[in-house]
mmCIF file of C-alpha atoms and ligand atoms in Angstrom:
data_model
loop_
_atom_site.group_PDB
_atom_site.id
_atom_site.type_symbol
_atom_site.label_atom_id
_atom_site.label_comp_id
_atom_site.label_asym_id
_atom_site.label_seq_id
_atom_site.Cartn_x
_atom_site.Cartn_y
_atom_site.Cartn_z
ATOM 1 C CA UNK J 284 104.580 111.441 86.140
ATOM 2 C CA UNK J 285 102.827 109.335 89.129
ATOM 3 C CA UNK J 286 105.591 107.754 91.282
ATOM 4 C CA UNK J 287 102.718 106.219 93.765
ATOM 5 C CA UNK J 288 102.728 103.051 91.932
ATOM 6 C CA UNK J 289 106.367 101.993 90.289
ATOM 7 C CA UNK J 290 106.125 99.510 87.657
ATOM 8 C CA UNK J 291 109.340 97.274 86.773
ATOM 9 C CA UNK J 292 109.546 94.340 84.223
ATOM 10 C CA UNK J 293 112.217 92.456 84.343
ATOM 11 C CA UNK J 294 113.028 88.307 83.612
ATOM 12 C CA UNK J 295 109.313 87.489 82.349
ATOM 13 C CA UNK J 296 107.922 89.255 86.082
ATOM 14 C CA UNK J 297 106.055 92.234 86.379
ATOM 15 C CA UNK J 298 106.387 93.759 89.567
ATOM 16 C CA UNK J 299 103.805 96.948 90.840
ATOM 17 C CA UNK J 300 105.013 98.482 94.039
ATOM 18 C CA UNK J 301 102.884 100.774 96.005
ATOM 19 C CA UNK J 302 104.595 104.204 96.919
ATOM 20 C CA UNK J 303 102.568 106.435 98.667
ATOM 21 C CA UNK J 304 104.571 105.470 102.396
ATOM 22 C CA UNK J 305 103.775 109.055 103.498
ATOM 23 C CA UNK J 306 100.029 108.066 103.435
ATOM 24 C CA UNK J 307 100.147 104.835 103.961
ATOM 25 C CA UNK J 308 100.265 103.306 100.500
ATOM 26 C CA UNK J 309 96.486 104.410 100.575
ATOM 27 C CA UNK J 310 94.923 104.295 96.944
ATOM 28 C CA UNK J 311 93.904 107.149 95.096
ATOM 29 C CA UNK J 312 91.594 106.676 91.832
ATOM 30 C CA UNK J 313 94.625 107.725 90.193
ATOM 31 C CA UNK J 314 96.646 104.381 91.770
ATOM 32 C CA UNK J 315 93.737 101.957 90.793
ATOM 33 C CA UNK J 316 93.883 103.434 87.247
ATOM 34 C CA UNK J 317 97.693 102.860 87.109
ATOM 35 C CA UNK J 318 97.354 99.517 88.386
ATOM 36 C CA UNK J 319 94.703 98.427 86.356
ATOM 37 C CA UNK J 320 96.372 99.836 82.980
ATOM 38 C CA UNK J 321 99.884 97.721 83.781
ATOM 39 C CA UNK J 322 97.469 94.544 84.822
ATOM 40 C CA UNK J 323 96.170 94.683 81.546
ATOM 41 C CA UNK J 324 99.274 95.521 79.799
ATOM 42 C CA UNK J 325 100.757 92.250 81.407
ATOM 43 C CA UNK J 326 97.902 90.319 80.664
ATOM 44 C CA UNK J 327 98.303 90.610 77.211
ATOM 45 C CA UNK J 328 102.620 90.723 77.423
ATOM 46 C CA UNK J 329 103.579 87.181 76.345
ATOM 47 C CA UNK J 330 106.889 88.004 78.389
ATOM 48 C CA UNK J 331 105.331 88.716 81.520
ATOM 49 C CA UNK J 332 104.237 85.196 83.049
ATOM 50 C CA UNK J 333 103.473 86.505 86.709
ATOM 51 C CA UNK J 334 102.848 89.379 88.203
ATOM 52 C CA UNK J 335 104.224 90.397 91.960
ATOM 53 C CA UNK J 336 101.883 93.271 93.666
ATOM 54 C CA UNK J 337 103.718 94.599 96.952
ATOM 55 C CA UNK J 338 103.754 97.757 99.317
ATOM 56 C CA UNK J 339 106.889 98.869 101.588
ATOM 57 C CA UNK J 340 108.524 96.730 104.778
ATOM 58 C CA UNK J 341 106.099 99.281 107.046
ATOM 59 C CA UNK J 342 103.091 99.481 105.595
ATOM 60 C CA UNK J 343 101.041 97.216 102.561
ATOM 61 C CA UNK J 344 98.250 99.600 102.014
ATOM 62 C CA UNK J 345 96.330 101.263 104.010
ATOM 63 C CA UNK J 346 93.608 100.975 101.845
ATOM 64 C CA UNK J 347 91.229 103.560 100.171
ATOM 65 C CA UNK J 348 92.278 106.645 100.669
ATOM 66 C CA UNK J 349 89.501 108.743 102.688
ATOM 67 C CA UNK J 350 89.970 112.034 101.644
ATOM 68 C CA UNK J 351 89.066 111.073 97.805
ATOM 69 C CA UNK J 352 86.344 109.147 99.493
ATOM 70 C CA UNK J 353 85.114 112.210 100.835
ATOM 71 C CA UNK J 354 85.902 114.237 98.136
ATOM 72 C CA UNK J 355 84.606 112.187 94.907
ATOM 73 C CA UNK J 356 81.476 110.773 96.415
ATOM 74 C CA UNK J 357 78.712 112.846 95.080
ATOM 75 C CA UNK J 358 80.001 112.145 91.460
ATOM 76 C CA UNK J 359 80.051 107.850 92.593
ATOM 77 C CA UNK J 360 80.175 106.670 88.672
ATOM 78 C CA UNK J 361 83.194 108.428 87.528
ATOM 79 C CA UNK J 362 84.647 108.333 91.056
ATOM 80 C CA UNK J 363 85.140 105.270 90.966
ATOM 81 C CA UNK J 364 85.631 103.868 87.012
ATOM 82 C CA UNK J 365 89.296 103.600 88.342
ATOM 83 C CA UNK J 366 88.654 101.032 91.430
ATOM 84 C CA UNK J 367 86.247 99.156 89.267
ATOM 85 C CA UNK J 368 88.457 98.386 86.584
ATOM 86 C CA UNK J 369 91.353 97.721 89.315
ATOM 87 C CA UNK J 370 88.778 95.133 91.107
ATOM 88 C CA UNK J 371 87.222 93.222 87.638
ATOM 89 C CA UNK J 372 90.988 93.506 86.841
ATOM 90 C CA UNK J 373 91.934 91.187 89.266
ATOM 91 C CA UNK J 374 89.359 88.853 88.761
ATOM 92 C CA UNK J 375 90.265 88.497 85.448
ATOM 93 C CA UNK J 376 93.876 88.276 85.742
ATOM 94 C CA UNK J 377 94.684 84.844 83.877
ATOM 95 C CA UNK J 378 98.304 84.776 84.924
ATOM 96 C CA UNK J 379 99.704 84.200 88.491
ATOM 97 C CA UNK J 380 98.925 87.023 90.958
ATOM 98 C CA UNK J 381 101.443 87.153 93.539
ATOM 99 C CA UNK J 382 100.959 89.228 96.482
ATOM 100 C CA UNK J 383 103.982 90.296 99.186
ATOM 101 C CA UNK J 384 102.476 91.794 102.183
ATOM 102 C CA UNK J 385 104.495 93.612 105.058
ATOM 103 C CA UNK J 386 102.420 95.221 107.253
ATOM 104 C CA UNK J 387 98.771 96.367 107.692
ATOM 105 C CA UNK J 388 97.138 95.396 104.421
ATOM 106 C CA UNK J 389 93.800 97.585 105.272
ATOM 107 C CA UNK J 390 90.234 97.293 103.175
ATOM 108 C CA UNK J 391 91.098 97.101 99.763
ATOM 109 C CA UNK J 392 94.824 96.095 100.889
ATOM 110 C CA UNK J 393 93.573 92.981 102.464
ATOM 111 C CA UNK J 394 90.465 92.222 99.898
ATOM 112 C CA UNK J 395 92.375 92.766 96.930
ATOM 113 C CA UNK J 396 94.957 89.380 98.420
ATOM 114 C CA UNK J 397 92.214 87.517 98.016
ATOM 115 C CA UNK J 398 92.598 87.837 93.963
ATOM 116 C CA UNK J 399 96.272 86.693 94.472
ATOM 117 C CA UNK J 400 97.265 83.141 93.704
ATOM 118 C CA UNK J 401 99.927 83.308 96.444
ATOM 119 C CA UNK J 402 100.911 85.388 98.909
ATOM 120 C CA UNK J 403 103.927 85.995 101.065
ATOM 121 C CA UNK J 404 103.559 88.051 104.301
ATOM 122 C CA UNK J 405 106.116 89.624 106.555
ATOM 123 C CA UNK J 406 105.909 88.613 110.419
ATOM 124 C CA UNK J 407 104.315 92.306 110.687
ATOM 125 C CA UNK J 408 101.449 92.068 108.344
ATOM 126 C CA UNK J 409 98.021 92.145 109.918
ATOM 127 C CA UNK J 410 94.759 92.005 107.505
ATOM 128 C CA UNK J 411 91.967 94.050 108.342
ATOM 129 C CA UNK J 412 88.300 95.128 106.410
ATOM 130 C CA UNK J 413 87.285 97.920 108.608
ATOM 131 C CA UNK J 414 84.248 98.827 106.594
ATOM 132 C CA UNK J 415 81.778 98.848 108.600
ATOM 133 C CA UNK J 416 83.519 100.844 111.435
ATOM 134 C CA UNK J 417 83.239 103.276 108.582
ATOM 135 C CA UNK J 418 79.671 103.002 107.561
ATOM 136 C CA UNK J 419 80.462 101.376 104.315
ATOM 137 C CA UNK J 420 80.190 97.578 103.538
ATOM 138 C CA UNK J 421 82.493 94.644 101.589
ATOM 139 C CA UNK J 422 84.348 95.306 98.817
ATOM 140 C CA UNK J 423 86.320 93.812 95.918
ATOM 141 C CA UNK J 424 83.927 90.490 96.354
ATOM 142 C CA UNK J 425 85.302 89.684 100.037
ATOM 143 C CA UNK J 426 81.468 89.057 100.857
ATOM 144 C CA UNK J 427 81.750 85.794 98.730
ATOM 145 C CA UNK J 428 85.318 85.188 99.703
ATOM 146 C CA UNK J 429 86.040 86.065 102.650
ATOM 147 C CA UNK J 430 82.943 83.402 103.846
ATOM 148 C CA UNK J 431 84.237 81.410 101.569
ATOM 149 C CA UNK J 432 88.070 80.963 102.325
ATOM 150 C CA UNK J 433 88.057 81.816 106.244
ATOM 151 C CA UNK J 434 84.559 80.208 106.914
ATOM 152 C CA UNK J 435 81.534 82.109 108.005
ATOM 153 C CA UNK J 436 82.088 82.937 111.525
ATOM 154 C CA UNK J 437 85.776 84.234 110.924
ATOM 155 C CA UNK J 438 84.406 86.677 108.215
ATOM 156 C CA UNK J 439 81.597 87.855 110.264
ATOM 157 C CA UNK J 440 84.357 88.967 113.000
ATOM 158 C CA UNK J 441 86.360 90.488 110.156
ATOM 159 C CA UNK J 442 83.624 92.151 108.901
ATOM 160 C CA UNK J 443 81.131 92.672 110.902
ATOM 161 C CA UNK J 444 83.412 93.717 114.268
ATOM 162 C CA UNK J 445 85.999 94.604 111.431
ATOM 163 C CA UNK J 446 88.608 92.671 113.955
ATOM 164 C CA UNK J 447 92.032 92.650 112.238
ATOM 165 C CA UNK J 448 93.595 88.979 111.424
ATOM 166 C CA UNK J 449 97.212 88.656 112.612
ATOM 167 C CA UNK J 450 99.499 87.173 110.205
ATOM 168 C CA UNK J 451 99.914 83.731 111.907
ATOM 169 C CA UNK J 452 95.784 82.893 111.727
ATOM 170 C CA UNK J 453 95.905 84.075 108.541
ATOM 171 C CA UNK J 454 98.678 81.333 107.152
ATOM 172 C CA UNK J 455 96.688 79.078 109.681
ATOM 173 C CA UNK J 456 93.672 79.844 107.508
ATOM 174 C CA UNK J 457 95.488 79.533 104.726
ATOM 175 C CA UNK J 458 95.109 83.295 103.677
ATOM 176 C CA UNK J 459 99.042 83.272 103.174
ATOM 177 C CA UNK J 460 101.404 80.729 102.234
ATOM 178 C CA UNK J 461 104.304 81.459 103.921
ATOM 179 C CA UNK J 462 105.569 83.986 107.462
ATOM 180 C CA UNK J 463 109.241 85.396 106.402
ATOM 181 C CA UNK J 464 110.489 88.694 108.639
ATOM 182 C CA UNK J 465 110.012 91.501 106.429
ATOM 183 C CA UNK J 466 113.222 91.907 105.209
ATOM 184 C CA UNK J 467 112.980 89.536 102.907
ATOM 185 C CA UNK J 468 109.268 89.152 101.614
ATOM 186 C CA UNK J 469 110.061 91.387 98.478
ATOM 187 C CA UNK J 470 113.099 88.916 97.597
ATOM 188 C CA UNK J 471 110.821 85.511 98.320
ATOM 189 C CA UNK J 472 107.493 87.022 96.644
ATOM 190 C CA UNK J 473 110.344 87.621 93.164
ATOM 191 C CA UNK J 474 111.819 84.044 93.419
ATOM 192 C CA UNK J 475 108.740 82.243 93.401
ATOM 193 C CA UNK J 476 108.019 84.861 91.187
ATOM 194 C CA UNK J 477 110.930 83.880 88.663
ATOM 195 C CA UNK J 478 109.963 79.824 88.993
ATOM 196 C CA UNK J 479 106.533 80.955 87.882
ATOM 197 C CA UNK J 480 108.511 82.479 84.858
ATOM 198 C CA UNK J 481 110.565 79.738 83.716
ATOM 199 C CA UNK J 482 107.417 77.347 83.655
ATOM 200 C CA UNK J 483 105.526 77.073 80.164
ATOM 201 C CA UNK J 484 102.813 79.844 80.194
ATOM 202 C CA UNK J 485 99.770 78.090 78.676
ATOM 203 C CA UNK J 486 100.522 75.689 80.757
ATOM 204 C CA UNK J 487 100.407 78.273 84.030
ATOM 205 C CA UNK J 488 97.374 79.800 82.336
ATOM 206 C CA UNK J 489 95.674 76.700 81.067
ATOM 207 C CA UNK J 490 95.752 75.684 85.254
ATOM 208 C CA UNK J 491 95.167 78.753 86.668
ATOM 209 C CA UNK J 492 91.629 79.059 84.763
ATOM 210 C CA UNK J 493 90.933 75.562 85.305
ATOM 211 C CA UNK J 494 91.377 76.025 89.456
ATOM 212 C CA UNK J 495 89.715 79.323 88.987
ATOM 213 C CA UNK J 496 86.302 77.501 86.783
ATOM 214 C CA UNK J 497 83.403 79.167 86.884
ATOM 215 C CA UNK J 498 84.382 81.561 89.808
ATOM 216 C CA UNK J 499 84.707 84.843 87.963
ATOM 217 C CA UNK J 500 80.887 85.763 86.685
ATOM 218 C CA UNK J 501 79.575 84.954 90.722
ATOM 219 C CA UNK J 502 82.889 87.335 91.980
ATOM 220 C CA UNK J 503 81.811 89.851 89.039
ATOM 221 C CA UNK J 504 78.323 89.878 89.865
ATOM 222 C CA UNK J 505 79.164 90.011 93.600
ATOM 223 C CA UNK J 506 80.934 93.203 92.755
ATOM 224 C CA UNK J 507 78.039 94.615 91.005
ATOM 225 C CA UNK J 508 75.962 94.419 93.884
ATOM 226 C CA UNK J 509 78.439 95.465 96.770
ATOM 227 C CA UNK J 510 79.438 98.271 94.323
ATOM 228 C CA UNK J 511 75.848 99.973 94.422
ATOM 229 C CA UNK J 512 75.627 99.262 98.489
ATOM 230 C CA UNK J 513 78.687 100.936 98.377
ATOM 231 C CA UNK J 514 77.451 103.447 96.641
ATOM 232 C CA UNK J 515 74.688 104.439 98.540
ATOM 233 C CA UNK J 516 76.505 104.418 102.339
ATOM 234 C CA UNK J 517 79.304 106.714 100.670
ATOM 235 C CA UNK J 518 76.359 108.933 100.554
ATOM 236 C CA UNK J 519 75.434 108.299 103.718
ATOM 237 C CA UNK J 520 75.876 110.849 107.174
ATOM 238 C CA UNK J 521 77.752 107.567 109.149
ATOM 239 C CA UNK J 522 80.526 107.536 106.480
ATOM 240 C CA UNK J 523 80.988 111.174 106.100
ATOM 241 C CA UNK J 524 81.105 111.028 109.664
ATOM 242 C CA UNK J 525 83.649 108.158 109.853
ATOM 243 C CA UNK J 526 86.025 109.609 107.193
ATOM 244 C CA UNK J 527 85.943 113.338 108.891
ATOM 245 C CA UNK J 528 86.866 111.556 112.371
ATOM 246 C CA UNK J 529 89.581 110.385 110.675
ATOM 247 C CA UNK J 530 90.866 113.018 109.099
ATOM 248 C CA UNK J 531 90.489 115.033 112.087
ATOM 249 C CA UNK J 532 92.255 112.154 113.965
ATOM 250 C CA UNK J 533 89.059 111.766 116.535
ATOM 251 C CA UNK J 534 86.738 108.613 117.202
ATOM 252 C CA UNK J 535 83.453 108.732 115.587
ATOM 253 C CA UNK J 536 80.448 109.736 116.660
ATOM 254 C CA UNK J 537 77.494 107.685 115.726
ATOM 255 C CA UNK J 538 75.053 108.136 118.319
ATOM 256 C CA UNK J 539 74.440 112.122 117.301
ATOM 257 C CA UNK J 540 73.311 110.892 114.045
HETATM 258 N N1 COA P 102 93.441 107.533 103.524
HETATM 259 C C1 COA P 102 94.041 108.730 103.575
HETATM 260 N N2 COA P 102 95.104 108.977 104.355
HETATM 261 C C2 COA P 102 95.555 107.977 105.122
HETATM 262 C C3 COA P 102 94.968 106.712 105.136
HETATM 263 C C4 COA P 102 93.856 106.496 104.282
HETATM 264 N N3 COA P 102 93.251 105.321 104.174
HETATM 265 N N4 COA P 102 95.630 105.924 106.010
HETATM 266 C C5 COA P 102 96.604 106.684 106.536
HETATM 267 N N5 COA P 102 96.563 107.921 105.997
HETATM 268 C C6 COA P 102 97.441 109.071 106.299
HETATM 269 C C7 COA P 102 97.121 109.684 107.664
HETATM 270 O O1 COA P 102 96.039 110.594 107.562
HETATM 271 C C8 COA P 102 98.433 110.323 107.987
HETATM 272 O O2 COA P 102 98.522 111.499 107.241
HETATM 273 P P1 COA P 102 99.218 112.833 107.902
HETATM 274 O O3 COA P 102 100.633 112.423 108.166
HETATM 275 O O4 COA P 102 99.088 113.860 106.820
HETATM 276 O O5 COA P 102 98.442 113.135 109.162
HETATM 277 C C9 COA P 102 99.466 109.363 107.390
HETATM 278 O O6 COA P 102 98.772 108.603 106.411
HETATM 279 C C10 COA P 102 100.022 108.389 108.412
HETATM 280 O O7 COA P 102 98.926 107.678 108.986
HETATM 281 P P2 COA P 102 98.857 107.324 110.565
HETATM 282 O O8 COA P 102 97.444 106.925 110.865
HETATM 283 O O9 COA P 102 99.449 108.421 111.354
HETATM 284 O O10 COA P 102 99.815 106.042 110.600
HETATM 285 P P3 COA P 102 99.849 104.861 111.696
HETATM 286 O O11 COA P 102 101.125 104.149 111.430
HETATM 287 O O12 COA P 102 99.562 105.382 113.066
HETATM 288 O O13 COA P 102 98.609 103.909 111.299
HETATM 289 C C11 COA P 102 97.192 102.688 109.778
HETATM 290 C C12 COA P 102 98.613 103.219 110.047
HETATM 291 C C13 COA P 102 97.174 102.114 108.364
HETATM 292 C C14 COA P 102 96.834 101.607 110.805
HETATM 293 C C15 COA P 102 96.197 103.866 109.919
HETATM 294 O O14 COA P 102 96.688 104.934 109.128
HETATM 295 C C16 COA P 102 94.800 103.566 109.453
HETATM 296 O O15 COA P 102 94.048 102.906 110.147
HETATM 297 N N6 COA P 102 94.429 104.115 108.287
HETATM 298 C C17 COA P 102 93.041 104.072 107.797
HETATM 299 C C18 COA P 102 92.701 102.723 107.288
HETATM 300 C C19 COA P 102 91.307 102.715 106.748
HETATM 301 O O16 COA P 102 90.324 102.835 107.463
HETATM 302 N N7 COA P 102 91.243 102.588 105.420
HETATM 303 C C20 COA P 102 90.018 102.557 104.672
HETATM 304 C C21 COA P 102 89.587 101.168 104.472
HETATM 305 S S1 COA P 102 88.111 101.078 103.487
#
């Protein structure tokens, strides 16, 4: 049994809590997988009318984690089935996506919030998209949205420099909806939660597709194409540079390569 993700359903709310606080809340393939399966599973529950996605008080996610990236990339297709399904998942999600954020929320943990129809942050969070620094490139369709909601210049600092957003320009960009101390972001991301579930869900659904028009075959085609960049720098001597600096808990070297 995998306790890195828990899943609870309770009052017409899924909630999926990453679990992994010893590294971070960094996804493995076998996270994405979980994830995916109970975003599915909810999308199809008639009692689940929102579902809450949030990490620990400390830490959101630290994002991919860098040993599988290191370890799975010369099989790329089935290494990454899992995040692929995770991603389209959230794309796809017709019911509210509510994301509570303490924390860094790193790569994936700060791409995958812009999926979320809401999202609550503690005073701590900071958002950062570091993938460049380690040879790779945008993710999860944050090269469309990221432009898109934060304007061109702010994404190009995020990621191009890879220059982490503190939580206050993020509500100021409108990237979050609301600062609370940490404390209590789990308790604010369920009650808004439970509103969402005492509302009529075609209704929720009917509105949420209609805001959402036409959006998800340019973000799944988006994918496709940042997917096979991806690909191809995971294969590449910057990233297996980056991700061994890492684990060896040294700065990179790019100039010997
Ligand atoms: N993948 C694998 N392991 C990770 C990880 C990741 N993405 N992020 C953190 N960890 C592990 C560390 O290796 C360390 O493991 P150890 O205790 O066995 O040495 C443990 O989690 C704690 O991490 P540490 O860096 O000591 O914590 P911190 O509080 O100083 O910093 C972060 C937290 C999130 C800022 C920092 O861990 C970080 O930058 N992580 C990498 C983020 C990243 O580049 N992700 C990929 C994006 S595509």
């Amino acid at each position: 049994m995998n306790h890195d993700v828990l899943q609870d359903s309770s009052e017409g709310v899924m909630t999926l809590t990453l679990n992994r606080v010893d590294k971070k809340n960094a996804f493995t393939q076998e996270m994405y997988g979980l994830c995916a399966d109970a975003m599915l599973a909810a999308a199809d529950d008639p009692s689940v009318h929102a579902l809450v996605l949030q990490g620990h008080e400390t830490i959101f996610s630290a994002g991919n984690d860098i040993a599988d990236f290191l370890q799975r990339a010369p099989s790329i297709d089935s290494a990454h089935a899992q995040v692929t399904r995770f991603l389209r998942g959230l794309v796809t999600f017709p019911k509210p996506l509510i994301g509570a954020v303490c924390g860094p929320a790193v790569g994936v943990g700060t791409t995958m919030l812009f999926h979320c129809d809401l999202v609550y942050a503690g005073d701590n969070a900071a958002f950062s998209m570091p993938f460049v620094n380690l040879g790779l490139c945008a993710e999860a369709a944050s090269s469309l949205l990221a432009p898109q909601l934060m304007g061109y210049h702010r994404a190009a600092e995020a990621l191009l420099l890879g220059e982490p957003i503190m939580v206050e320009a993020a509500l100021e960009m409108g990237l979050v909806n609301r600062i609370v101390p940490p404390s209590e972001v789990s308790a604010l991301a369920r009650r808004q939660a439970l509103k969402l579930a005492a509302k009529p869900l075609p209704a929720l659904m009917q509105t949420k597709r209609l805001m959402k028009q036409g959006q998800a075959p340019a973000l799944l085609a988006q994918m496709d194409e940042e997917g096979a960049a991806f690909a191809r720098l995971l294969q590449s001597p910057h990233s297996k540079e980056a991700f061994s600096a890492f684990l060896e808990k040294r700065k990179p070297d790019f100039a010997k390569l």
